[in-house]
Amino acid sequence: MKKKIFRVMTMAYIVTLGAILGASIYAGAVVAPTTFHSELLLGKELLSNFQEGLIMTVNFQKLGYAVNF
């Protein structure tokens, strides 16, 4: 019985770790270029680099909650 509980907990840990790693990679590979090059998608520059940096700061802070959980 203990071995089965340990196995389930280990699988849950690995899945959670993989999800957090995937979210980190997604934030760096997709969200950052989209945020910092928004003028390519919108057609004109609406945000300054400082404002785009603030958006990414909030994004990484919220991702940090999941990492620190």
Short mmCIF file of N, CA and C in Angstrom, two decimals:
data_model
loop_
_atom_site.label_atom_id
_atom_site.label_comp_id
_atom_site.label_asym_id
_atom_site.label_seq_id
_atom_site.Cartn_x
_atom_site.Cartn_y
_atom_site.Cartn_z
N MET A 1 0.82 -1.19 0.00
CA MET A 1 0.00 0.00 0.00
C MET A 1 0.87 1.25 0.00
N LYS A 2 1.92 1.28 0.83
CA LYS A 2 2.80 2.45 0.88
C LYS A 2 3.51 2.66 -0.46
N LYS A 3 3.86 1.54 -1.10
CA LYS A 3 4.56 1.64 -2.37
C LYS A 3 3.67 2.26 -3.44
N LYS A 4 2.39 1.93 -3.42
CA LYS A 4 1.45 2.47 -4.40
C LYS A 4 1.26 3.97 -4.17
N ILE A 5 1.13 4.38 -2.92
CA ILE A 5 0.97 5.81 -2.61
C ILE A 5 2.22 6.58 -3.03
N PHE A 6 3.38 6.01 -2.75
CA PHE A 6 4.64 6.65 -3.15
C PHE A 6 4.72 6.80 -4.66
N ARG A 7 4.30 5.78 -5.39
CA ARG A 7 4.33 5.82 -6.85
C ARG A 7 3.39 6.90 -7.38
N VAL A 8 2.19 7.00 -6.82
CA VAL A 8 1.23 8.02 -7.26
C VAL A 8 1.75 9.42 -6.95
N MET A 9 2.31 9.60 -5.77
CA MET A 9 2.85 10.91 -5.41
C MET A 9 4.04 11.29 -6.30
N THR A 10 4.87 10.31 -6.64
CA THR A 10 6.01 10.57 -7.52
C THR A 10 5.53 10.97 -8.91
N MET A 11 4.53 10.28 -9.42
CA MET A 11 3.99 10.64 -10.73
C MET A 11 3.36 12.03 -10.72
N ALA A 12 2.64 12.36 -9.67
CA ALA A 12 2.03 13.69 -9.56
C ALA A 12 3.11 14.76 -9.51
N TYR A 13 4.18 14.49 -8.79
CA TYR A 13 5.29 15.45 -8.70
C TYR A 13 5.94 15.66 -10.06
N ILE A 14 6.18 14.59 -10.79
CA ILE A 14 6.83 14.69 -12.10
C ILE A 14 5.93 15.43 -13.09
N VAL A 15 4.63 15.15 -13.06
CA VAL A 15 3.70 15.86 -13.95
C VAL A 15 3.66 17.34 -13.62
N THR A 16 3.60 17.67 -12.34
CA THR A 16 3.59 19.08 -11.92
C THR A 16 4.89 19.77 -12.31
N LEU A 17 6.00 19.11 -12.10
CA LEU A 17 7.30 19.67 -12.47
C LEU A 17 7.38 19.91 -13.98
N GLY A 18 6.87 18.97 -14.76
CA GLY A 18 6.85 19.13 -16.21
C GLY A 18 5.96 20.27 -16.66
N ALA A 19 4.81 20.43 -16.00
CA ALA A 19 3.91 21.53 -16.36
C ALA A 19 4.54 22.88 -16.05
N ILE A 20 5.21 22.98 -14.93
CA ILE A 20 5.86 24.25 -14.57
C ILE A 20 7.03 24.54 -15.51
N LEU A 21 7.80 23.52 -15.85
CA LEU A 21 8.89 23.71 -16.81
C LEU A 21 8.34 24.12 -18.17
N GLY A 22 7.25 23.50 -18.59
CA GLY A 22 6.62 23.86 -19.86
C GLY A 22 6.11 25.29 -19.85
N ALA A 23 5.54 25.73 -18.74
CA ALA A 23 5.07 27.11 -18.63
C ALA A 23 6.23 28.09 -18.70
N SER A 24 7.35 27.73 -18.10
CA SER A 24 8.53 28.60 -18.14
C SER A 24 9.07 28.72 -19.56
N ILE A 25 9.15 27.61 -20.25
CA ILE A 25 9.63 27.63 -21.63
C ILE A 25 8.66 28.41 -22.51
N TYR A 26 7.37 28.22 -22.30
CA TYR A 26 6.36 28.95 -23.08
C TYR A 26 6.47 30.45 -22.83
N ALA A 27 6.69 30.85 -21.59
CA ALA A 27 6.81 32.27 -21.26
C ALA A 27 8.03 32.87 -21.94
N GLY A 28 9.10 32.13 -22.01
CA GLY A 28 10.31 32.65 -22.63
C GLY A 28 10.30 32.59 -24.14
N ALA A 29 9.70 31.55 -24.71
CA ALA A 29 9.77 31.34 -26.15
C ALA A 29 8.62 31.98 -26.92
N VAL A 30 7.47 32.12 -26.31
CA VAL A 30 6.30 32.64 -27.02
C VAL A 30 5.85 33.99 -26.48
N VAL A 31 5.69 34.09 -25.18
CA VAL A 31 5.13 35.31 -24.60
C VAL A 31 6.10 36.48 -24.72
N ALA A 32 7.38 36.26 -24.46
CA ALA A 32 8.34 37.37 -24.50
C ALA A 32 8.48 37.97 -25.90
N PRO A 33 8.68 37.17 -26.96
CA PRO A 33 8.75 37.79 -28.29
C PRO A 33 7.45 38.48 -28.71
N THR A 34 6.33 37.91 -28.32
CA THR A 34 5.05 38.54 -28.65
C THR A 34 4.90 39.86 -27.92
N THR A 35 5.30 39.91 -26.68
CA THR A 35 5.19 41.15 -25.90
C THR A 35 6.15 42.21 -26.41
N PHE A 36 7.40 41.84 -26.65
CA PHE A 36 8.40 42.83 -27.03
C PHE A 36 8.35 43.22 -28.50
N HIS A 37 7.65 42.47 -29.33
CA HIS A 37 7.50 42.82 -30.74
C HIS A 37 6.02 42.93 -31.10
N SER A 38 5.26 43.57 -30.25
CA SER A 38 3.82 43.69 -30.48
C SER A 38 3.49 44.55 -31.69
N GLU A 39 4.40 45.44 -32.09
CA GLU A 39 4.13 46.29 -33.24
C GLU A 39 4.04 45.47 -34.53
N LEU A 40 4.68 44.32 -34.58
CA LEU A 40 4.56 43.46 -35.75
C LEU A 40 3.17 42.87 -35.88
N LEU A 41 2.52 42.60 -34.77
CA LEU A 41 1.18 42.04 -34.78
C LEU A 41 0.10 43.10 -34.91
N LEU A 42 0.33 44.26 -34.30
CA LEU A 42 -0.68 45.31 -34.25
C LEU A 42 -0.54 46.34 -35.37
N GLY A 43 0.58 46.37 -36.04
CA GLY A 43 0.77 47.30 -37.14
C GLY A 43 1.43 48.61 -36.76
N LYS A 44 1.34 49.02 -35.53
CA LYS A 44 2.01 50.24 -35.08
C LYS A 44 2.42 50.06 -33.62
N GLU A 45 3.36 50.90 -33.21
CA GLU A 45 3.89 50.79 -31.85
C GLU A 45 2.95 51.48 -30.87
N LEU A 46 2.37 50.71 -29.96
CA LEU A 46 1.46 51.26 -28.95
C LEU A 46 2.13 51.39 -27.59
N LEU A 47 3.09 50.52 -27.32
CA LEU A 47 3.73 50.49 -26.00
C LEU A 47 5.22 50.79 -26.14
N SER A 48 5.76 51.46 -25.13
CA SER A 48 7.21 51.68 -25.10
C SER A 48 7.89 50.41 -24.59
N ASN A 49 9.21 50.36 -24.74
CA ASN A 49 9.95 49.20 -24.23
C ASN A 49 9.78 49.08 -22.72
N PHE A 50 9.71 50.20 -22.03
CA PHE A 50 9.51 50.18 -20.58
C PHE A 50 8.17 49.53 -20.23
N GLN A 51 7.11 49.90 -20.94
CA GLN A 51 5.78 49.33 -20.67
C GLN A 51 5.76 47.83 -21.00
N GLU A 52 6.43 47.46 -22.08
CA GLU A 52 6.50 46.03 -22.42
C GLU A 52 7.27 45.26 -21.35
N GLY A 53 8.30 45.89 -20.81
CA GLY A 53 9.05 45.26 -19.71
C GLY A 53 8.20 45.09 -18.47
N LEU A 54 7.34 46.08 -18.19
CA LEU A 54 6.43 45.95 -17.04
C LEU A 54 5.46 44.79 -17.24
N ILE A 55 4.97 44.62 -18.46
CA ILE A 55 4.06 43.50 -18.75
C ILE A 55 4.77 42.17 -18.52
N MET A 56 6.01 42.04 -18.99
CA MET A 56 6.75 40.80 -18.79
C MET A 56 7.09 40.57 -17.32
N THR A 57 7.32 41.66 -16.59
CA THR A 57 7.59 41.52 -15.15
C THR A 57 6.40 40.90 -14.44
N VAL A 58 5.20 41.39 -14.75
CA VAL A 58 3.99 40.83 -14.14
C VAL A 58 3.82 39.38 -14.55
N ASN A 59 4.11 39.07 -15.81
CA ASN A 59 3.99 37.70 -16.30
C ASN A 59 4.93 36.76 -15.52
N PHE A 60 6.17 37.17 -15.36
CA PHE A 60 7.13 36.32 -14.64
C PHE A 60 6.84 36.26 -13.15
N GLN A 61 6.28 37.31 -12.58
CA GLN A 61 5.88 37.27 -11.17
C GLN A 61 4.78 36.24 -10.97
N LYS A 62 3.80 36.23 -11.85
CA LYS A 62 2.71 35.26 -11.73
C LYS A 62 3.20 33.84 -11.97
N LEU A 63 4.14 33.68 -12.88
CA LEU A 63 4.73 32.36 -13.09
C LEU A 63 5.53 31.93 -11.87
N GLY A 64 6.12 32.88 -11.17
CA GLY A 64 6.87 32.59 -9.96
C GLY A 64 6.00 32.00 -8.85
N TYR A 65 4.72 32.37 -8.82
CA TYR A 65 3.82 31.78 -7.83
C TYR A 65 3.72 30.27 -8.04
N ALA A 66 3.62 29.85 -9.30
CA ALA A 66 3.54 28.41 -9.60
C ALA A 66 4.86 27.71 -9.29
N VAL A 67 5.96 28.37 -9.60
CA VAL A 67 7.27 27.76 -9.36
C VAL A 67 7.52 27.60 -7.86
N ASN A 68 7.14 28.59 -7.08
CA ASN A 68 7.37 28.53 -5.64
C ASN A 68 6.36 27.69 -4.89
N PHE A 69 5.30 27.25 -5.56
CA PHE A 69 4.29 26.42 -4.93
C PHE A 69 4.90 25.08 -4.64
#
